[in-house]
Amino acid sequence: MKKIFEKVIEGILMLSGTVTTLTVLLIIFFLFKEGIGLFGKSPTEEGFTVAVNRENPVNELSTDQIKNIFDQNIHNWNEVGGNNDSIILFRMDDLFNYYTEEELAGIDTNMNLLTSKIDEVIDKNKGIIAFISSKEIPQNPNSKLIHIKAIGLGSFFGGKEWFPTAQPVAQFGVYPLLMGTLWVSLLAILIALPFGLATAVYMAEIASPGVRSVLKPVIELLAGIPSVVYGFFGLIVVVPLVQQIFALPVGETGLTGSIILAIMALPTIITVAEDAIRGTPRSVKEASLALGASQWQTIYRITIPYASSGITAAVILGIGRAIGETMAVLMVTGNAAVVPHSILEPMRTIPATIAAELGEAAKGSLHYDALFALGCILFIITMIVNLTVQMISGKRTRNKLR
Amino acid sequence: MIEAKNLNLFYGTFQALNDISMKVPEKSVTALIGPSGCGKSTFLRTFNRMNDLIPGVKIEGEVIVDDMNVYEKGVDVDNLRKRVGMVFQKPNPFAKSIFENVAYGLRVNGVNDEKLIKQTVEESLKQAALWDEVKDNLKKSAYAISGGQQQRLCIARALAVEPTVLLMDEPASALDPISTSKIEELIHELKKKYTILIVTHNMQQAARVSDHTAFFYMGSLVEFDETKTIFTHPVKQQTQNYVTGRFG
Amino acid sequence: MTHFEEELKHLKHEMNIMFALVHTQLSKAKDAFIRMDKDLAREIIQTEKRVNAQELNIDRDCESYFALYNPVAVDLRYLLAVLKINSNLERTGDIAEGIARFLVVIEQEFDEDLLQSSKVLKMFEESISIMEEIEAAFENEDTIKARSIFKQDEIINKINREANERIAEYIRLKPDNVEQALYILSTIRKLERVGDQAKNIAEEIIFYVEAKVLKHSKKV
Amino acid sequence: MKLSTKKKIYQGIAFNLFRLMSGILVVVLISILSFIVVRGIGVISWDFITKMPEDGMTKGGIYPAIIGTLCLVAGSMLFAFPVGVLSGIYIHEFVKDNWFKRFVKLMTNNLAGVPSIVFGLFGMSLFVNTLGFGDSIIAGSLTLGLLALPVIIRTTEESLKSIDNVFREGSYALGATKIQTIRRVVLPLAMPNIITGFILSIGRVSGETAPILFTVAAYFLPKLPSSIFDQVMALPYHLYVLSTSGTDMEASRNMAYGTALVLIIIVLLLNLIANFTRSYLSKKVKH
């Protein structure tokens, strides 16, 4: 009886023990399941297509080219490998430019009429490119469907535009978001690092126990404050400050985000680095002092090199925190999805993009899948960060065993 | 000449050393023995002011090293520690090469002449009877050699800054018997040049290596005499009880 | 050489001094005996103080070594042997002193016949020789030589056994010289004990070198 | 210059620089706190805590947001605490040191580092869509629970690790089974630290916004939830809404200060309670 009872308990324990593993696997499964849906699909809006004149030699266009054509950055077919014809844009509404109302009478109900009219327009204009509903695609001899390159890893990572609701083709270029994330996070770490290390060294080596007993809870509290509060503070205080100091049109910039992120990453850096510094055996420090080294010489020649792997771990963990942070960044960076040129421009990070756009994206749409793909990227980055940290701290424990 | 005069030491309100006066003979080995917590390590650490690092320590009386009270105001502690070398319980080499471990004390004390450093490192390693074992591996990490070698490296490191006094806090307690006897032989050699104070839990070790022995109990110096006397006919009953193992 | 080995070497040196002292005492006793040299006899009595001081000196050294170095195995046997050899030597020294004290108080020269018949001079020679032998055996840790001591002691014992009859005969012949005769007998008795001490020392040497206990057993 | 003087000067410069930087940090933190406290203290009143929001969230209180956060905290802890503690026990006490343990630990550590927005994505995909809970307390709680899970597992493991093996061996030596040993010897000793971890993870959960964005949080819902399948408002999300997308941002600013202060007070209180329980319980265990 007792045996069975114990076996049951052990079973329950085992089940719980594997929950985290299961969760990670589930996260991977669900993120990638949704995220993978983005690839291999045409980026045009569902139910729509792009057509040209039958005699046009162009068969295939990339999303970039289509976007440039419809943004009227490309005016001639020869720029995309076709004949020397200027490009004529055609959208459904444009039908009324070609025909009078009488000619189009009854078009709302008569599908065939619409189809034939569109076909006629396409036939008449050699340089036309038409963005039309796929139902209206005529089996007509005069028009030809343009094959649009599907979204691939190349265009996803290399694409310089993130414009998921653009027509006729959505732009899913992660590059600006990636850059935004890296700029903001790295600058945040650059700001946080000197303060974090200085405070860690100060707390571990210099401060009297009294000062430390004040600093320690302060740092803990700093770690406990919700990110949205930091975001709020940034919005109310830091944003106007940055705007004034640099005389900018808006204060929501990458720099603002970096400052807030720096404050938020500090507790992680300080705590981990302080632990690492405290991990230096007292006897080693005493040996240095006993040789006539000053306290400062001991710190920078002995303690810091000894704790270097722990400090590295602290920095990487801090970067991980900064990269994954969502709300505060969302509130203060301005969220412009363009490749940044200066840190004083508005920027948009990957987590902020997800948070801002997921609410608007219809489930199952390309946009929705694209946001999950962003989630995948985030997940992979943090996974790499974590594995690196564990590798470093693993090495550290091995060193200590010696 | 090193000497303690009416030395009292407090950790907060706890009195760890109680009115200790003791003249340590020069160029000889003096062992400090006594049960755990008797204050012998604390006493040892007053000579290079290592106790300063512990918060809440208060010291009264005088500790004289080279005719100067080290607890006087304005004493340059770094300089004092340079003159008073210290070897610790466990071998604690720095995470540097063997060479850099020995050179460390010189570098932090402002020596930049690489030739001089090289020469001093070699001499110190020879004095510590380690040179022959490591001369081909000076660039190797100090962690790559055995514990006994590491401890001799730590001794070489202490010798490199040319101290007059050498404090040893249980220098062989973490070592195997063979390494221990090597360290003991080394101590025997070193006393020709240095005044050595050694704290040890191991009474036999104190008996073997020292010329004089001081027995501490509950923060007081109970008896201080030639080692032979302490181990053959001590004056105080407490000393007798301790050295015969009939303690408590 | 380790520190302790140096100390042991020092101890051996002290022991050599002790051996030499005792040996000299014995030789001087012989000379004084032959020449009836009372001054020399007094010198022997004086020097005995040095022998005693040296005994104490070695005892103290041994005590320190036991206390400080925890000797084991051969070192332990060596120190134990030295302690005992030391006291054997001191007794040998006492014997020389005892003979010297006779010489100081005796008034007439010994009768030449008595010296001849009692073989006392031979006894002197034998005991001095046994001392030399044992000193060499100790110096070289030579157990073969040490074993030869036992035979030499037999010779000494034999002279000693015969001495009774010879002295008795001598007294029958010259009853006036009975006091002298008794002195000689007593001297022979004393010298016989020199042999015994040497034998004990030999046993100790064999004990520390070979770790064999010969005491109270049939001699090998 | 004398060498010792030079050393002292360098040391003085370095130490003062460190002191200064630490000082700046403290000043920054205090200014953040005092800014919010000063602006928010006037807003907080009994009404603020117990009333529904009114007038496009420019007036009234944050009652439903407080209740919503309470529901979410309770729900997530109901899931995460038992599972987390049991996991910690299993990993530390039962699994031998083999690849499985290392893998599970690796995964736990990785989960701890996953950004909260990814949890939000995952929660939306699994609980809201796949399992069909919709935006609801249960979906939000489970998502937050998963977020808190690695923290609780780690603190449990750490506190178990800090218990000397002699206690376990002592118990086994008396013939106790493994489960008995854990229940009667190990857990009571580990409890102070586990409870501390639990309280701190409450703090973390109550302040999280990103995971609840798409799983439960309601923009404006001036009523209390009736079942676990209802949407609720939540404090952090409320603050986000008030400060970025309220109908009249200037007018709702005061509400935002108040909400921020309430959040900070919660975190502060939880930190205090955690420190208190840690010292109180560990004293109790010792006696």
mmCIF file of C-alpha atoms in Angstrom, chain A residues 2 5-6 9-10 12-14 16-21 23-27 30-31 33-34 194-195 197-199 201-202 206 215 217-222 224-230 232-233 235-237 263 266 270 292-297 299 321 324-327 330-331 351 354-356 358-359 363 368 371-372 374-376 378-379 382-383 386-387 390, chain D residues 7 10-11 14-15 17-19 21-22 24-26 28-29 31-33 35-36 39 79 82-83 86-87 89-91 94 100 103-119 121-122 124-126 129-130 146 149-150 153 177-180 203 207-210 213-214 236-237 239-240 243-244 253 256-257 260 263-264 267-268 271 275 278:
data_model
loop_
_atom_site.group_PDB
_atom_site.id
_atom_site.type_symbol
_atom_site.label_atom_id
_atom_site.label_comp_id
_atom_site.label_asym_id
_atom_site.label_seq_id
_atom_site.Cartn_x
_atom_site.Cartn_y
_atom_site.Cartn_z
ATOM 1 C CA LYS A 2 2.704 2.430 1.062
ATOM 2 C CA PHE A 5 1.396 5.503 -2.704
ATOM 3 C CA GLU A 6 5.025 6.414 -3.071
ATOM 4 C CA ILE A 9 3.745 10.507 -5.809
ATOM 5 C CA GLU A 10 6.926 9.867 -7.698
ATOM 6 C CA ILE A 12 3.320 13.106 -10.159
ATOM 7 C CA LEU A 13 6.717 14.581 -9.374
ATOM 8 C CA MET A 14 8.112 13.279 -12.613
ATOM 9 C CA SER A 16 5.871 18.141 -13.013
ATOM 10 C CA GLY A 17 9.568 17.830 -13.558
ATOM 11 C CA THR A 18 9.119 17.522 -17.264
ATOM 12 C CA VAL A 19 6.635 20.401 -17.534
ATOM 13 C CA THR A 20 9.279 22.994 -18.326
ATOM 14 C CA THR A 21 10.867 20.802 -20.943
ATOM 15 C CA THR A 23 6.705 23.914 -22.349
ATOM 16 C CA VAL A 24 9.880 24.779 -24.190
ATOM 17 C CA LEU A 25 9.144 22.135 -26.779
ATOM 18 C CA LEU A 26 5.545 23.347 -27.069
ATOM 19 C CA ILE A 27 6.714 26.932 -27.454
ATOM 20 C CA PHE A 30 3.630 26.524 -31.762
ATOM 21 C CA LEU A 31 5.876 29.451 -32.643
ATOM 22 C CA LYS A 33 4.175 26.117 -36.691
ATOM 23 C CA GLU A 34 2.642 29.535 -37.092
ATOM 24 C CA PRO A 194 29.956 51.147 -16.735
ATOM 25 C CA PHE A 195 27.328 51.877 -14.130
ATOM 26 C CA LEU A 197 30.136 47.097 -13.189
ATOM 27 C CA ALA A 198 31.066 50.091 -11.088
ATOM 28 C CA THR A 199 28.174 49.437 -8.758
ATOM 29 C CA VAL A 201 32.539 46.323 -7.760
ATOM 30 C CA TYR A 202 31.547 48.996 -5.294
ATOM 31 C CA ILE A 206 34.435 48.809 -1.449
ATOM 32 C CA LEU A 215 22.164 49.419 -1.891
ATOM 33 C CA PRO A 217 17.473 46.171 -1.483
ATOM 34 C CA VAL A 218 17.452 49.243 -3.681
ATOM 35 C CA ILE A 219 18.814 47.161 -6.552
ATOM 36 C CA GLU A 220 16.317 44.398 -5.790
ATOM 37 C CA LEU A 221 13.525 46.901 -5.884
ATOM 38 C CA LEU A 222 14.834 48.247 -9.167
ATOM 39 C CA GLY A 224 11.040 44.308 -9.247
ATOM 40 C CA ILE A 225 9.439 47.389 -10.773
ATOM 41 C CA PRO A 226 7.241 46.367 -13.713
ATOM 42 C CA SER A 227 8.501 47.284 -17.155
ATOM 43 C CA VAL A 228 5.343 49.206 -17.936
ATOM 44 C CA VAL A 229 6.111 51.563 -15.054
ATOM 45 C CA TYR A 230 9.545 52.180 -16.522
ATOM 46 C CA PHE A 232 5.498 55.220 -18.281
ATOM 47 C CA PHE A 233 8.316 57.062 -16.556
ATOM 48 C CA LEU A 235 7.255 58.515 -21.668
ATOM 49 C CA ILE A 236 6.574 61.258 -19.160
ATOM 50 C CA VAL A 237 10.125 62.243 -18.203
ATOM 51 C CA ILE A 263 18.040 51.222 -16.212
ATOM 52 C CA LEU A 266 21.157 47.256 -14.523
ATOM 53 C CA ILE A 270 24.783 44.203 -11.011
ATOM 54 C CA GLY A 292 51.745 45.105 -0.715
ATOM 55 C CA ALA A 293 49.230 45.619 -3.504
ATOM 56 C CA SER A 294 46.712 48.348 -2.779
ATOM 57 C CA GLN A 295 43.037 47.449 -2.604
ATOM 58 C CA TRP A 296 42.486 48.957 -6.027
ATOM 59 C CA GLN A 297 45.402 47.059 -7.563
ATOM 60 C CA ILE A 299 40.571 44.616 -7.577
ATOM 61 C CA ARG A 321 17.066 41.014 -21.092
ATOM 62 C CA GLY A 324 13.500 40.664 -25.101
ATOM 63 C CA GLU A 325 12.056 43.659 -23.297
ATOM 64 C CA THR A 326 8.743 44.692 -24.782
ATOM 65 C CA MET A 327 6.535 47.185 -23.064
ATOM 66 C CA LEU A 330 7.164 49.929 -27.146
ATOM 67 C CA MET A 331 6.198 53.004 -25.163
ATOM 68 C CA PRO A 351 9.162 42.568 -29.400
ATOM 69 C CA ILE A 354 4.764 41.936 -32.002
ATOM 70 C CA ALA A 355 3.052 43.714 -29.156
ATOM 71 C CA ALA A 356 1.882 46.583 -31.316
ATOM 72 C CA LEU A 358 -0.635 41.278 -33.101
ATOM 73 C CA GLY A 359 -3.852 42.857 -31.970
ATOM 74 C CA LYS A 363 -5.603 34.968 -37.173
ATOM 75 C CA TYR A 368 -0.151 37.001 -38.130
ATOM 76 C CA LEU A 371 4.590 38.159 -36.249
ATOM 77 C CA PHE A 372 5.050 34.594 -35.112
ATOM 78 C CA LEU A 374 9.396 37.432 -35.426
ATOM 79 C CA GLY A 375 8.684 35.550 -32.232
ATOM 80 C CA CYS A 376 10.791 32.679 -33.557
ATOM 81 C CA LEU A 378 13.391 36.426 -30.691
ATOM 82 C CA PHE A 379 13.216 32.949 -29.242
ATOM 83 C CA THR A 382 17.455 34.485 -26.433
ATOM 84 C CA MET A 383 18.147 30.768 -26.672
ATOM 85 C CA ASN A 386 21.104 31.602 -22.605
ATOM 86 C CA LEU A 387 23.211 28.793 -23.955
ATOM 87 C CA GLN A 390 25.392 28.614 -19.382
ATOM 88 C CA LYS D 7 49.062 54.015 -5.483
ATOM 89 C CA TYR D 10 44.974 55.894 -8.251
ATOM 90 C CA GLN D 11 42.954 54.086 -5.640
ATOM 91 C CA ALA D 14 38.967 54.696 -8.857
ATOM 92 C CA PHE D 15 37.046 54.346 -5.612
ATOM 93 C CA LEU D 17 34.516 57.140 -9.426
ATOM 94 C CA PHE D 18 32.801 53.911 -8.382
ATOM 95 C CA ARG D 19 31.166 55.618 -5.464
ATOM 96 C CA MET D 21 28.498 55.972 -10.305
ATOM 97 C CA SER D 22 26.744 53.939 -7.645
ATOM 98 C CA ILE D 24 24.112 58.269 -9.580
ATOM 99 C CA LEU D 25 22.319 54.970 -9.839
ATOM 100 C CA VAL D 26 20.705 55.429 -6.462
ATOM 101 C CA VAL D 28 18.144 57.793 -10.606
ATOM 102 C CA LEU D 29 16.164 55.133 -8.838
ATOM 103 C CA SER D 31 14.039 60.066 -8.598
ATOM 104 C CA ILE D 32 11.965 57.519 -10.526
ATOM 105 C CA LEU D 33 10.283 56.388 -7.340
ATOM 106 C CA PHE D 35 8.497 61.179 -9.179
ATOM 107 C CA ILE D 36 5.799 58.576 -9.276
ATOM 108 C CA ARG D 39 2.574 62.664 -8.540
ATOM 109 C CA PHE D 79 -0.831 26.538 -11.450
ATOM 110 C CA PRO D 82 2.588 23.408 -7.042
ATOM 111 C CA VAL D 83 3.994 22.461 -10.422
ATOM 112 C CA LEU D 86 7.133 19.585 -7.426
ATOM 113 C CA SER D 87 9.409 20.034 -10.442
ATOM 114 C CA ILE D 89 11.855 18.527 -5.891
ATOM 115 C CA TYR D 90 11.853 16.038 -8.725
ATOM 116 C CA ILE D 91 14.841 17.537 -10.480
ATOM 117 C CA PHE D 94 14.997 12.195 -7.776
ATOM 118 C CA PHE D 100 18.064 13.876 -18.707
ATOM 119 C CA PHE D 103 18.526 18.562 -20.412
ATOM 120 C CA VAL D 104 15.678 19.444 -18.060
ATOM 121 C CA LYS D 105 17.866 21.982 -16.285
ATOM 122 C CA LEU D 106 18.962 23.461 -19.569
ATOM 123 C CA MET D 107 15.351 23.797 -20.647
ATOM 124 C CA THR D 108 14.371 25.359 -17.335
ATOM 125 C CA ASN D 109 17.173 27.876 -17.608
ATOM 126 C CA ASN D 110 16.229 28.604 -21.182
ATOM 127 C CA LEU D 111 12.609 29.082 -20.271
ATOM 128 C CA ALA D 112 13.673 31.601 -17.648
ATOM 129 C CA GLY D 113 15.366 33.640 -20.319
ATOM 130 C CA VAL D 114 12.578 33.596 -22.883
ATOM 131 C CA PRO D 115 11.171 37.126 -23.314
ATOM 132 C CA SER D 116 7.705 37.657 -21.919
ATOM 133 C CA ILE D 117 6.309 38.657 -25.296
ATOM 134 C CA VAL D 118 7.172 35.200 -26.606
ATOM 135 C CA PHE D 119 5.118 33.746 -23.773
ATOM 136 C CA LEU D 121 2.608 34.654 -28.473
ATOM 137 C CA PHE D 122 2.674 31.116 -27.201
ATOM 138 C CA MET D 124 -2.272 33.156 -27.642
ATOM 139 C CA SER D 125 -1.516 30.327 -29.987
ATOM 140 C CA LEU D 126 -2.064 27.491 -27.529
ATOM 141 C CA ASN D 129 -6.682 29.652 -30.264
ATOM 142 C CA THR D 130 -5.812 25.970 -30.191
ATOM 143 C CA LEU D 146 4.402 29.384 -17.357
ATOM 144 C CA LEU D 149 7.442 28.505 -13.474
ATOM 145 C CA PRO D 150 11.209 28.587 -14.080
ATOM 146 C CA ILE D 153 11.668 25.804 -9.962
ATOM 147 C CA THR D 177 11.489 6.389 2.893
ATOM 148 C CA LYS D 178 12.529 8.968 0.374
ATOM 149 C CA ILE D 179 9.093 10.606 0.244
ATOM 150 C CA GLN D 180 8.892 10.709 4.048
ATOM 151 C CA GLY D 203 5.704 40.443 -7.805
ATOM 152 C CA GLY D 207 3.742 43.535 -13.152
ATOM 153 C CA GLU D 208 3.896 41.694 -16.469
ATOM 154 C CA THR D 209 2.114 43.207 -19.426
ATOM 155 C CA ALA D 210 3.339 41.573 -22.585
ATOM 156 C CA LEU D 213 -1.797 41.621 -24.056
ATOM 157 C CA PHE D 214 -3.319 38.957 -26.295
ATOM 158 C CA PRO D 236 -0.013 46.966 -15.856
ATOM 159 C CA TYR D 237 -2.026 46.864 -19.054
ATOM 160 C CA LEU D 239 -1.224 51.764 -17.104
ATOM 161 C CA TYR D 240 -0.060 51.060 -20.637
ATOM 162 C CA SER D 243 -0.330 56.385 -20.921
ATOM 163 C CA THR D 244 -0.359 55.561 -24.634
ATOM 164 C CA ARG D 253 -2.566 61.244 -16.806
ATOM 165 C CA ALA D 256 -1.860 56.793 -14.824
ATOM 166 C CA TYR D 257 0.239 58.199 -11.959
ATOM 167 C CA ALA D 260 1.835 53.348 -11.491
ATOM 168 C CA LEU D 263 1.981 48.886 -8.997
ATOM 169 C CA ILE D 264 5.107 50.114 -7.252
ATOM 170 C CA VAL D 267 6.151 45.361 -5.664
ATOM 171 C CA LEU D 268 7.580 47.164 -2.655
ATOM 172 C CA ASN D 271 9.716 42.650 -1.490
ATOM 173 C CA ASN D 275 12.493 39.627 3.198
ATOM 174 C CA ARG D 278 12.708 34.751 4.844
#
